[in-house]
Amino acid sequence: MSVQEYLDKHMLSRKIEDAVNAAVRAKTSDPVLFISNHMRRVVPSVITKIKARQILDSRGIPTVEVDLHTNKGMFRASVPSGDVTGMYEAVELRDGDKGTYLGNSVARAVKNVNEKISEALIGMDPTLQSQIDQAMIDLDKTEKKGELGANAILAVSIAACKAGAAEKEVPLYKHIADLSEKTSLTLPVPAFTVISGGKHSGSNLAIQEIMILPIGAGRFAEALQMGSETYHHLKAVITEKYGEQGCNVGEDGGFAPNISSVQEGLDLVKEAINRTGYNGKIKIAIDVAATAFCIGTKYDLDFKSPNRSGQNFKSGEDMIEMYKELCNEYPIVSIEDPFDKEDWEHIKYFTSLGLCQVVGDGLLMSNPKRIERAIHESTCNALLLKINQIGTVTEALEVVKLAKDAQWGVVASHRSGETDESFISDLSVALAAGQIKAGAPCRGERLAKYNQLLRIEEELGDQAVYAGEDWRLT
């Protein structure tokens, strides 16, 4: 093929002429750079290379990171991990060799990306998110992504989403909103973890988290300030009562004083809010994670105490009475997993009381079948969205639509094992989730999410809307 034939086949003469004319009109001082950038924009982008590696999450446990390349650049994503994988969620592929990272290495998942997934996706348009995700689902062929690993699939899915946004030359949150056909971008109310218990800390507190929600803020930046100030006042309150050792933190950055009752923790938080002067503007949420201490049909609130008396076992009815008292005494607006993941009866009854938002985490595990059942039976009224429990961006958008159509609240959530990936921040804005749970206002992997929301709010400028009092956005 001659040079002229090559130019004609690819219409290069016309494209180069257009680029030169654009440079002249722009009166650019660097025409070569301008023409180069112009040509890059007019060439449709495709996935050219995918490379995965093993990195460590915030707990020092391996996870998957992916670099996805297009002719527009390189786009990186990493996946979080929970402390356990539920039976209803997508499978996290780990090697199981106890001699390497105690069995937690992800070399097989990395290999699956570098060989099988990469081969299947090279040449695909990164803006076609649903097609990319479906290609990986078809390649895996299992219901819970156990062949390739949800950790392998999700890392690629997120990286492709970032590449799609770059191809369209729009912010990531705008691209996600387009994919989900959403038009209302909303900054979520942050649910800051301030006290950690349960499996997330070494204290005797049975419930997993006490959180604060600055619903009275006028914008996200103010909400972050209110959360940070309250967190530091809480540190002072705990130090005064328990000494500096009480200010050790759990996996998600919440303080872990050696308290044994939820009331004791709530009193500490209430005092901290009083000291900030934000009374009425900050509400409280708790994550009970009751499955962790459910024994048969009873709940053992002393399950972490070394001196267990056996006298603190509560029935489902006892737990309901306890929650009623807590909601009456403290400004609690949301309770997550108040009962065991299979205790549908008590969760349904408690939700029917209308005392607060009732969030399904272990109950739902972001599983569409579980969500559909919960909607049909009116079991809870909010979804805790953990994207690694489902495994692709497309499926995450679908379950959020299920929840929103049912007039549920949606909480975009981090995991106990996190990285500096901030994807859930853009996701929460794009889907107008109204709520985001990303840990305490400390520790880099948690702040990565909150700081990204600051940037998004700044970028939106006058168009930025903070959920605030409408935090459930149902």
CSV table of C-alpha atoms in Angstrom, one decimal:
chain,number,residue,atom,x,y,z
A,1,MET,CA,0.0,0.0,0.0
A,2,SER,CA,1.4,3.4,-1.0
A,3,VAL,CA,1.5,6.3,1.4
A,4,GLN,CA,-1.3,8.1,-0.5
A,5,GLU,CA,-3.4,5.0,-0.4
A,6,TYR,CA,-2.9,4.7,3.4
A,7,LEU,CA,-3.8,8.4,3.9
A,8,ASP,CA,-6.9,8.0,1.8
A,9,LYS,CA,-8.0,4.8,3.5
A,10,HIS,CA,-7.9,6.3,7.0
A,11,MET,CA,-8.9,9.8,5.8
A,12,LEU,CA,-5.8,11.2,7.5
A,13,SER,CA,-5.4,14.2,5.2
A,14,ARG,CA,-8.8,15.5,6.1
A,15,LYS,CA,-8.3,14.9,9.9
A,16,ILE,CA,-4.9,16.6,9.8
A,17,GLU,CA,-6.3,19.5,7.9
A,18,ASP,CA,-9.1,19.9,10.5
A,19,ALA,CA,-6.6,19.8,13.3
A,20,VAL,CA,-4.4,22.5,11.7
A,21,ASN,CA,-7.4,24.7,11.1
A,22,ALA,CA,-8.4,24.3,14.7
A,23,ALA,CA,-4.9,25.3,15.8
A,24,VAL,CA,-5.0,28.4,13.7
A,25,ARG,CA,-8.4,29.4,15.0
A,26,ALA,CA,-7.2,28.9,18.6
A,27,LYS,CA,-4.1,31.0,17.9
A,28,THR,CA,-2.1,28.5,19.9
A,29,SER,CA,1.5,29.2,20.8
A,30,ASP,CA,2.3,25.5,20.6
A,31,PRO,CA,0.7,24.1,17.4
A,32,VAL,CA,2.3,20.7,17.6
A,33,LEU,CA,0.9,20.1,21.1
A,34,PHE,CA,-2.5,21.4,20.1
A,35,ILE,CA,-2.7,19.3,17.0
A,36,SER,CA,-1.6,16.2,19.0
A,37,ASN,CA,-4.3,16.7,21.6
A,38,HIS,CA,-6.9,17.5,18.9
A,39,MET,CA,-6.1,14.3,17.1
A,40,ARG,CA,-6.3,12.3,20.3
A,41,ARG,CA,-9.8,13.6,20.9
A,42,VAL,CA,-11.1,12.8,17.5
A,43,VAL,CA,-9.9,9.2,17.5
A,44,PRO,CA,-12.4,6.9,19.1
A,45,SER,CA,-11.0,5.2,22.2
A,46,VAL,CA,-10.7,1.5,22.7
A,47,ILE,CA,-9.2,-0.6,25.5
A,48,THR,CA,-5.6,-1.4,24.5
A,49,LYS,CA,-4.2,-3.1,27.6
A,50,ILE,CA,-5.2,-4.3,31.0
A,51,LYS,CA,-2.7,-5.0,33.7
A,52,ALA,CA,-3.5,-6.2,37.3
A,53,ARG,CA,-1.3,-6.5,40.3
A,54,GLN,CA,-1.6,-7.5,44.0
A,55,ILE,CA,-1.5,-4.6,46.5
A,56,LEU,CA,-2.4,-4.4,50.2
A,57,ASP,CA,-5.6,-2.9,51.7
A,58,SER,CA,-5.9,-0.8,54.9
A,59,ARG,CA,-5.6,-4.0,57.0
A,60,GLY,CA,-2.5,-5.2,55.3
A,61,ILE,CA,-4.4,-7.9,53.4
A,62,PRO,CA,-3.9,-8.4,49.6
A,63,THR,CA,-6.4,-7.0,47.1
A,64,VAL,CA,-6.5,-6.4,43.4
A,65,GLU,CA,-5.5,-3.3,41.6
A,66,VAL,CA,-5.9,-2.8,37.8
A,67,ASP,CA,-4.4,-0.4,35.3
A,68,LEU,CA,-6.7,-0.2,32.2
A,69,HIS,CA,-5.2,1.5,29.2
A,70,THR,CA,-6.9,3.2,26.2
A,71,ASN,CA,-5.4,5.5,23.6
A,72,LYS,CA,-6.5,8.3,25.9
A,73,GLY,CA,-4.4,7.2,28.9
A,74,MET,CA,-4.2,4.8,31.8
A,75,PHE,CA,-7.0,4.4,34.4
A,76,ARG,CA,-6.4,2.7,37.7
A,77,ALA,CA,-8.9,1.1,40.1
A,78,SER,CA,-8.7,-1.1,43.2
A,79,VAL,CA,-11.3,-3.1,45.2
A,80,PRO,CA,-12.1,-3.1,48.9
A,81,SER,CA,-12.8,-6.2,51.0
A,82,GLY,CA,-15.0,-7.0,54.0
A,83,ASP,CA,-13.9,-9.0,57.1
A,84,VAL,CA,-16.1,-11.9,55.9
A,85,THR,CA,-17.8,-12.9,52.7
A,86,GLY,CA,-21.5,-13.6,53.1
A,87,MET,CA,-23.2,-16.6,51.4
A,88,TYR,CA,-25.4,-14.4,49.3
A,89,GLU,CA,-22.7,-12.1,47.9
A,90,ALA,CA,-20.2,-12.4,45.0
A,91,VAL,CA,-17.2,-14.5,45.6
A,92,GLU,CA,-13.8,-12.9,46.4
A,93,LEU,CA,-11.2,-15.1,44.8
A,94,ARG,CA,-8.2,-15.8,47.1
A,95,ASP,CA,-5.4,-18.4,46.8
A,96,GLY,CA,-5.8,-20.2,50.1
A,97,ASP,CA,-2.1,-21.0,50.5
A,98,LYS,CA,-1.5,-20.5,54.2
A,99,GLY,CA,2.2,-20.0,53.6
A,100,THR,CA,1.6,-16.8,51.6
A,101,TYR,CA,-0.2,-13.9,53.3
A,102,LEU,CA,-2.0,-16.5,55.5
A,103,GLY,CA,-4.0,-17.7,52.6
A,104,ASN,CA,-5.2,-14.3,51.5
A,105,SER,CA,-3.1,-13.6,48.4
A,106,VAL,CA,-4.9,-12.9,45.2
A,107,ALA,CA,-2.5,-14.2,42.6
A,108,ARG,CA,-5.2,-16.2,40.8
A,109,ALA,CA,-7.5,-13.2,40.6
A,110,VAL,CA,-4.6,-11.1,39.2
A,111,LYS,CA,-3.8,-13.9,36.7
A,112,ASN,CA,-7.4,-14.0,35.6
A,113,VAL,CA,-7.3,-10.3,34.8
A,114,ASN,CA,-4.0,-10.4,33.0
A,115,GLU,CA,-4.9,-13.4,30.8
A,116,LYS,CA,-8.6,-14.2,30.5
A,117,ILE,CA,-10.3,-10.8,31.1
A,118,SER,CA,-7.7,-8.8,29.2
A,119,GLU,CA,-8.0,-11.0,26.2
A,120,ALA,CA,-11.8,-10.7,26.2
A,121,LEU,CA,-11.9,-6.9,26.5
A,122,ILE,CA,-9.1,-5.6,24.3
A,123,GLY,CA,-10.6,-3.5,21.6
A,124,MET,CA,-13.8,-2.7,23.4
A,125,ASP,CA,-15.2,0.8,23.6
A,126,PRO,CA,-14.8,1.9,27.3
A,127,THR,CA,-18.0,4.0,27.2
A,128,LEU,CA,-20.1,0.8,26.8
A,129,GLN,CA,-20.1,-0.1,30.5
A,130,SER,CA,-22.9,-2.7,30.4
A,131,GLN,CA,-21.3,-4.5,27.5
A,132,ILE,CA,-17.9,-4.7,29.2
A,133,ASP,CA,-19.5,-5.9,32.4
A,134,GLN,CA,-21.6,-8.5,30.6
A,135,ALA,CA,-18.6,-9.8,28.7
A,136,MET,CA,-16.9,-10.5,32.1
A,137,ILE,CA,-20.1,-12.1,33.5
A,138,ASP,CA,-20.4,-14.3,30.4
A,139,LEU,CA,-16.7,-15.3,30.7
A,140,ASP,CA,-17.1,-16.2,34.4
A,141,LYS,CA,-20.3,-18.3,33.8
A,142,THR,CA,-21.0,-18.7,37.6
A,143,GLU,CA,-23.8,-17.1,39.6
A,144,LYS,CA,-21.5,-15.5,42.1
A,145,LYS,CA,-18.4,-14.8,40.0
A,146,GLY,CA,-16.5,-17.6,41.6
A,147,GLU,CA,-14.5,-18.6,38.5
A,148,LEU,CA,-12.7,-15.3,37.8
A,149,GLY,CA,-13.4,-13.7,41.2
A,150,ALA,CA,-15.6,-10.7,41.9
A,151,ASN,CA,-12.4,-8.9,43.1
A,152,ALA,CA,-10.9,-9.3,39.6
A,153,ILE,CA,-14.1,-8.4,37.7
A,154,LEU,CA,-14.9,-5.3,39.8
A,155,ALA,CA,-11.4,-3.8,39.6
A,156,VAL,CA,-11.7,-3.9,35.8
A,157,SER,CA,-15.3,-2.7,35.8
A,158,ILE,CA,-14.4,0.4,37.8
A,159,ALA,CA,-11.3,1.1,35.7
A,160,ALA,CA,-13.3,0.8,32.6
A,161,CYS,CA,-15.9,3.3,34.0
A,162,LYS,CA,-13.1,5.8,34.6
A,163,ALA,CA,-11.9,5.3,31.0
A,164,GLY,CA,-15.4,5.8,29.7
A,165,ALA,CA,-15.7,9.1,31.5
A,166,ALA,CA,-12.3,10.2,30.1
A,167,GLU,CA,-13.4,9.3,26.6
A,168,LYS,CA,-16.5,11.4,26.9
A,169,GLU,CA,-14.4,14.2,28.6
A,170,VAL,CA,-16.8,14.4,31.5
A,171,PRO,CA,-16.3,13.9,35.3
A,172,LEU,CA,-16.7,10.4,36.5
A,173,TYR,CA,-19.8,11.2,38.5
A,174,LYS,CA,-21.4,12.7,35.3
A,175,HIS,CA,-20.6,9.5,33.3
A,176,ILE,CA,-22.1,7.3,36.0
A,177,ALA,CA,-25.2,9.5,36.1
A,178,ASP,CA,-25.5,9.1,32.3
A,179,LEU,CA,-25.2,5.3,32.6
A,180,SER,CA,-28.0,5.2,35.2
A,181,GLU,CA,-30.1,7.8,33.4
A,182,LYS,CA,-30.0,10.1,36.4
A,183,THR,CA,-30.2,13.9,36.1
A,184,SER,CA,-30.1,15.0,39.7
A,185,LEU,CA,-26.6,15.1,41.1
A,186,THR,CA,-26.6,15.3,44.9
A,187,LEU,CA,-23.8,15.5,47.5
A,188,PRO,CA,-24.6,12.8,50.2
A,189,VAL,CA,-24.8,13.2,53.9
A,190,PRO,CA,-21.7,11.5,55.4
A,191,ALA,CA,-22.3,8.9,58.1
A,192,PHE,CA,-19.0,9.3,60.0
A,193,THR,CA,-18.0,6.4,62.2
A,194,VAL,CA,-17.0,7.8,65.6
A,195,ILE,CA,-17.0,4.8,67.8
A,196,SER,CA,-16.1,1.3,66.6
A,197,GLY,CA,-17.1,-2.0,68.3
A,198,GLY,CA,-18.1,-5.5,67.2
A,199,LYS,CA,-15.6,-7.1,64.9
A,200,HIS,CA,-14.1,-3.8,64.0
A,201,SER,CA,-12.4,-3.1,67.3
A,202,GLY,CA,-11.0,-4.8,70.4
A,203,SER,CA,-13.4,-3.2,72.9
A,204,ASN,CA,-16.2,-5.1,74.6
A,205,LEU,CA,-18.9,-3.2,72.7
A,206,ALA,CA,-21.2,-5.7,70.9
A,207,ILE,CA,-22.6,-3.3,68.2
A,208,GLN,CA,-20.3,-2.5,65.4
A,209,GLU,CA,-20.5,1.2,64.9
A,210,ILE,CA,-21.9,4.5,66.2
A,211,MET,CA,-22.1,7.1,63.5
A,212,ILE,CA,-23.0,10.8,63.3
A,213,LEU,CA,-24.9,12.4,60.4
A,214,PRO,CA,-24.5,16.2,59.9
A,215,ILE,CA,-27.9,16.6,58.2
A,216,GLY,CA,-28.1,20.2,59.4
A,217,ALA,CA,-25.2,21.4,57.3
A,218,GLY,CA,-25.8,23.6,54.3
A,219,ARG,CA,-23.2,22.0,52.1
A,220,PHE,CA,-20.8,19.0,52.1
A,221,ALA,CA,-17.8,21.0,53.1
A,222,GLU,CA,-19.7,22.2,56.2
A,223,ALA,CA,-20.8,18.6,57.0
A,224,LEU,CA,-17.1,17.5,56.9
A,225,GLN,CA,-16.1,20.3,59.2
A,226,MET,CA,-18.9,19.4,61.6
A,227,GLY,CA,-17.9,15.7,61.6
A,228,SER,CA,-14.2,16.5,62.1
A,229,GLU,CA,-14.9,18.9,65.0
A,230,THR,CA,-17.2,16.4,66.7
A,231,TYR,CA,-14.7,13.6,66.2
A,232,HIS,CA,-12.0,15.7,68.0
A,233,HIS,CA,-14.4,16.8,70.8
A,234,LEU,CA,-15.2,13.1,71.2
A,235,LYS,CA,-11.5,12.3,71.6
A,236,ALA,CA,-11.3,14.8,74.4
A,237,VAL,CA,-14.4,13.4,76.1
A,238,ILE,CA,-13.0,9.8,75.9
A,239,THR,CA,-9.6,10.9,77.2
A,240,GLU,CA,-11.2,12.6,80.2
A,241,LYS,CA,-13.1,9.5,81.1
A,242,TYR,CA,-10.9,6.6,80.0
A,243,GLY,CA,-7.5,8.1,79.5
A,244,GLU,CA,-5.5,8.3,76.3
A,245,GLN,CA,-5.6,4.5,75.8
A,246,GLY,CA,-9.4,4.9,75.2
A,247,CYS,CA,-8.6,6.8,72.0
A,248,ASN,CA,-7.2,3.8,70.1
A,249,VAL,CA,-9.1,3.4,66.9
A,250,GLY,CA,-10.8,0.5,65.1
A,251,GLU,CA,-10.4,-0.6,61.5
A,252,ASP,CA,-12.6,2.2,60.1
A,253,GLY,CA,-11.1,4.9,62.3
A,254,GLY,CA,-13.7,5.1,65.0
A,255,PHE,CA,-12.5,5.4,68.6
A,256,ALA,CA,-12.6,2.1,70.6
A,257,PRO,CA,-12.8,2.9,74.3
A,258,ASN,CA,-13.4,-0.2,76.5
A,259,ILE,CA,-17.1,0.3,76.9
A,260,SER,CA,-19.6,-2.6,77.1
A,261,SER,CA,-23.0,-1.0,76.4
A,262,VAL,CA,-24.4,0.9,73.5
A,263,GLN,CA,-25.8,3.5,75.9
A,264,GLU,CA,-22.4,4.2,77.3
A,265,GLY,CA,-21.1,4.9,73.8
A,266,LEU,CA,-24.1,7.0,72.8
A,267,ASP,CA,-23.7,9.1,75.9
A,268,LEU,CA,-20.1,9.9,74.9
A,269,VAL,CA,-21.2,10.9,71.4
A,270,LYS,CA,-24.1,13.0,72.8
A,271,GLU,CA,-21.6,14.9,75.0
A,272,ALA,CA,-19.3,15.5,72.1
A,273,ILE,CA,-22.1,16.9,70.0
A,274,ASN,CA,-23.1,19.2,73.0
A,275,ARG,CA,-19.6,20.5,73.1
A,276,THR,CA,-19.6,21.4,69.4
A,277,GLY,CA,-22.8,23.3,69.7
A,278,TYR,CA,-24.3,21.4,66.8
A,279,ASN,CA,-27.3,20.1,68.7
A,280,GLY,CA,-30.2,19.5,66.3
A,281,LYS,CA,-27.9,19.6,63.3
A,282,ILE,CA,-26.2,16.3,63.9
A,283,LYS,CA,-28.1,13.0,64.2
A,284,ILE,CA,-26.9,9.6,65.2
A,285,ALA,CA,-26.9,6.2,63.4
A,286,ILE,CA,-25.9,2.8,64.7
A,287,ASP,CA,-24.7,-0.3,62.9
A,288,VAL,CA,-25.6,-3.2,65.1
A,289,ALA,CA,-24.4,-6.0,62.9
A,290,ALA,CA,-26.5,-8.3,65.0
A,291,THR,CA,-25.6,-11.5,63.1
A,292,ALA,CA,-22.2,-11.4,64.8
A,293,PHE,CA,-23.7,-12.1,68.2
A,294,CYS,CA,-26.9,-14.0,67.3
A,295,ILE,CA,-26.9,-17.5,68.9
A,296,GLY,CA,-29.9,-19.4,67.7
A,297,THR,CA,-32.8,-17.1,68.4
A,298,LYS,CA,-31.1,-15.1,71.1
A,299,TYR,CA,-28.7,-12.1,71.0
A,300,ASP,CA,-25.7,-12.1,73.2
A,301,LEU,CA,-24.7,-8.5,74.0
A,302,ASP,CA,-21.8,-9.8,76.1
A,303,PHE,CA,-20.3,-11.9,73.3
A,304,LYS,CA,-17.0,-9.9,73.5
A,305,SER,CA,-16.7,-9.7,77.2
A,306,PRO,CA,-14.1,-11.9,78.9
A,307,ASN,CA,-16.3,-12.2,82.0
A,308,ARG,CA,-19.5,-13.3,80.3
A,309,SER,CA,-22.2,-13.8,82.9
A,310,GLY,CA,-24.7,-15.3,80.4
A,311,GLN,CA,-27.3,-12.8,81.7
A,312,ASN,CA,-27.3,-10.4,78.8
A,313,PHE,CA,-29.0,-12.7,76.3
A,314,LYS,CA,-31.9,-10.9,74.6
A,315,SER,CA,-34.8,-12.2,72.5
A,316,GLY,CA,-35.9,-10.5,69.4
A,317,GLU,CA,-38.7,-8.8,71.3
A,318,ASP,CA,-36.2,-7.6,73.9
A,319,MET,CA,-34.0,-6.1,71.2
A,320,ILE,CA,-37.0,-4.3,69.8
A,321,GLU,CA,-37.7,-2.8,73.2
A,322,MET,CA,-34.1,-1.8,73.5
A,323,TYR,CA,-34.2,0.0,70.2
A,324,LYS,CA,-37.4,1.8,71.1
A,325,GLU,CA,-35.7,3.1,74.3
A,326,LEU,CA,-32.6,4.2,72.3
A,327,CYS,CA,-34.6,6.0,69.7
A,328,ASN,CA,-36.6,7.8,72.4
A,329,GLU,CA,-33.5,8.8,74.4
A,330,TYR,CA,-31.0,9.7,71.6
A,331,PRO,CA,-31.4,11.5,68.2
A,332,ILE,CA,-31.1,8.2,66.3
A,333,VAL,CA,-32.4,8.3,62.7
A,334,SER,CA,-31.0,5.1,61.3
A,335,ILE,CA,-30.2,1.6,62.5
A,336,GLU,CA,-28.4,-0.9,60.4
A,337,ASP,CA,-28.8,-4.7,60.7
A,338,PRO,CA,-30.7,-4.6,64.0
A,339,PHE,CA,-31.3,-8.4,63.8
A,340,ASP,CA,-29.7,-11.5,62.4
A,341,LYS,CA,-29.5,-11.7,58.6
A,342,GLU,CA,-32.1,-14.5,58.6
A,343,ASP,CA,-34.4,-12.9,61.2
A,344,TRP,CA,-36.8,-11.5,58.7
A,345,GLU,CA,-39.7,-11.5,61.1
A,346,HIS,CA,-38.3,-9.1,63.7
A,347,ILE,CA,-36.7,-6.8,61.2
A,348,LYS,CA,-40.0,-6.5,59.4
A,349,TYR,CA,-41.9,-5.7,62.6
A,350,PHE,CA,-39.3,-3.2,63.8
A,351,THR,CA,-39.4,-1.4,60.4
A,352,SER,CA,-43.2,-1.2,60.6
A,353,LEU,CA,-42.9,0.8,63.8
A,354,GLY,CA,-41.5,3.7,61.7
A,355,LEU,CA,-39.0,4.8,64.4
A,356,CYS,CA,-36.1,5.3,62.1
A,357,GLN,CA,-34.5,4.2,58.8
A,358,VAL,CA,-33.8,0.5,58.9
A,359,VAL,CA,-30.8,-0.4,56.7
A,360,GLY,CA,-30.2,-3.9,55.3
A,361,ASP,CA,-26.6,-4.9,55.1
A,362,GLY,CA,-26.1,-8.6,56.1
A,363,LEU,CA,-29.8,-9.0,55.4
A,364,LEU,CA,-29.4,-8.0,51.7
A,365,MET,CA,-25.7,-8.2,50.8
A,366,SER,CA,-26.5,-6.1,47.8
A,367,ASN,CA,-28.0,-9.3,46.3
A,368,PRO,CA,-30.9,-8.4,43.9
A,369,LYS,CA,-32.9,-11.5,44.9
A,370,ARG,CA,-32.7,-10.6,48.6
A,371,ILE,CA,-33.5,-7.0,47.8
A,372,GLU,CA,-36.6,-8.0,45.8
A,373,ARG,CA,-37.8,-10.2,48.7
A,374,ALA,CA,-37.2,-7.5,51.2
A,375,ILE,CA,-39.2,-5.0,49.1
A,376,HIS,CA,-42.0,-7.5,48.6
A,377,GLU,CA,-42.2,-8.2,52.3
A,378,SER,CA,-41.6,-4.6,53.5
A,379,THR,CA,-38.7,-6.0,55.6
A,380,CYS,CA,-36.5,-2.9,55.7
A,381,ASN,CA,-36.4,0.5,54.0
A,382,ALA,CA,-32.8,1.2,53.0
A,383,LEU,CA,-30.1,-0.5,51.1
A,384,LEU,CA,-26.4,-0.5,52.2
A,385,LEU,CA,-24.7,-0.6,48.8
A,386,LYS,CA,-21.3,-2.4,48.8
A,387,ILE,CA,-20.2,-2.7,45.2
A,388,ASN,CA,-17.8,-5.5,45.9
A,389,GLN,CA,-20.7,-7.7,47.1
A,390,ILE,CA,-22.2,-7.6,43.6
A,391,GLY,CA,-19.1,-7.3,41.4
A,392,THR,CA,-19.8,-4.9,38.5
A,393,VAL,CA,-20.7,-1.2,38.1
A,394,THR,CA,-23.7,-2.1,35.9
A,395,GLU,CA,-25.2,-4.5,38.5
A,396,ALA,CA,-24.7,-1.9,41.3
A,397,LEU,CA,-26.7,0.6,39.2
A,398,GLU,CA,-29.4,-2.0,38.8
A,399,VAL,CA,-29.8,-2.7,42.5
A,400,VAL,CA,-29.9,1.0,43.4
A,401,LYS,CA,-32.7,1.4,40.9
A,402,LEU,CA,-34.6,-1.5,42.6
A,403,ALA,CA,-34.2,0.3,45.9
A,404,LYS,CA,-35.1,3.8,44.6
A,405,ASP,CA,-38.2,2.5,42.8
A,406,ALA,CA,-39.3,1.1,46.2
A,407,GLN,CA,-38.9,4.5,47.9
A,408,TRP,CA,-36.0,3.1,49.9
A,409,GLY,CA,-33.0,5.1,51.2
A,410,VAL,CA,-29.6,4.2,49.7
A,411,VAL,CA,-26.3,4.3,51.6
A,412,ALA,CA,-23.1,4.0,49.5
A,413,SER,CA,-20.7,2.1,51.7
A,414,HIS,CA,-17.0,1.4,52.1
A,415,ARG,CA,-15.6,-1.8,53.5
A,416,SER,CA,-13.4,-2.6,56.6
A,417,GLY,CA,-10.5,-3.4,54.2
A,418,GLU,CA,-10.2,-0.2,52.0
A,419,THR,CA,-7.8,1.3,49.6
A,420,ASP,CA,-7.4,4.9,48.5
A,421,GLU,CA,-9.9,4.3,45.7
A,422,SER,CA,-12.6,7.0,45.8
A,423,PHE,CA,-15.1,5.5,43.3
A,424,ILE,CA,-18.0,5.3,45.8
A,425,SER,CA,-17.8,9.1,46.2
A,426,ASP,CA,-18.6,9.7,42.5
A,427,LEU,CA,-21.1,6.9,42.6
A,428,SER,CA,-23.0,8.4,45.5
A,429,VAL,CA,-23.3,11.8,43.8
A,430,ALA,CA,-24.2,10.3,40.5
A,431,LEU,CA,-27.0,8.1,41.9
A,432,ALA,CA,-28.3,10.8,44.4
A,433,ALA,CA,-27.9,8.2,47.1
A,434,GLY,CA,-28.3,10.8,49.8
A,435,GLN,CA,-26.0,8.9,52.2
A,436,ILE,CA,-22.4,7.7,52.2
A,437,LYS,CA,-20.7,5.6,54.9
A,438,ALA,CA,-16.9,5.8,54.5
A,439,GLY,CA,-15.7,5.6,58.1
A,440,ALA,CA,-14.2,8.2,60.5
A,441,PRO,CA,-13.0,11.6,59.4
A,442,CYS,CA,-9.4,10.2,59.8
A,443,ARG,CA,-7.2,7.6,58.2
A,444,GLY,CA,-6.1,8.2,54.6
A,445,GLU,CA,-8.2,5.4,53.0
A,446,ARG,CA,-11.4,6.9,54.6
A,447,LEU,CA,-10.6,10.5,53.9
A,448,ALA,CA,-9.9,9.7,50.2
A,449,LYS,CA,-13.7,9.3,49.8
A,450,TYR,CA,-14.6,12.5,51.8
A,451,ASN,CA,-11.9,14.6,50.1
A,452,GLN,CA,-13.1,13.5,46.7
A,453,LEU,CA,-16.6,14.7,47.6
A,454,LEU,CA,-15.1,18.1,48.5
A,455,ARG,CA,-13.6,18.3,45.1
A,456,ILE,CA,-16.8,17.3,43.4
A,457,GLU,CA,-18.7,20.0,45.4
A,458,GLU,CA,-16.2,22.6,44.3
A,459,GLU,CA,-16.3,21.5,40.7
A,460,LEU,CA,-20.2,21.7,40.7
A,461,GLY,CA,-20.0,25.2,42.1
A,462,ASP,CA,-23.4,26.9,42.2
A,463,GLN,CA,-25.0,23.6,40.9
A,464,ALA,CA,-23.9,21.7,44.0
A,465,VAL,CA,-26.8,20.4,46.1
A,466,TYR,CA,-26.2,18.8,49.5
A,467,ALA,CA,-28.8,16.2,50.6
A,468,GLY,CA,-29.0,17.6,54.1
A,469,GLU,CA,-32.4,17.3,55.7
A,470,ASP,CA,-33.5,15.3,52.7
A,471,TRP,CA,-30.8,12.7,53.3
A,472,ARG,CA,-33.0,9.7,52.5
A,473,LEU,CA,-33.9,11.1,49.1
A,474,THR,CA,-36.7,8.6,48.5
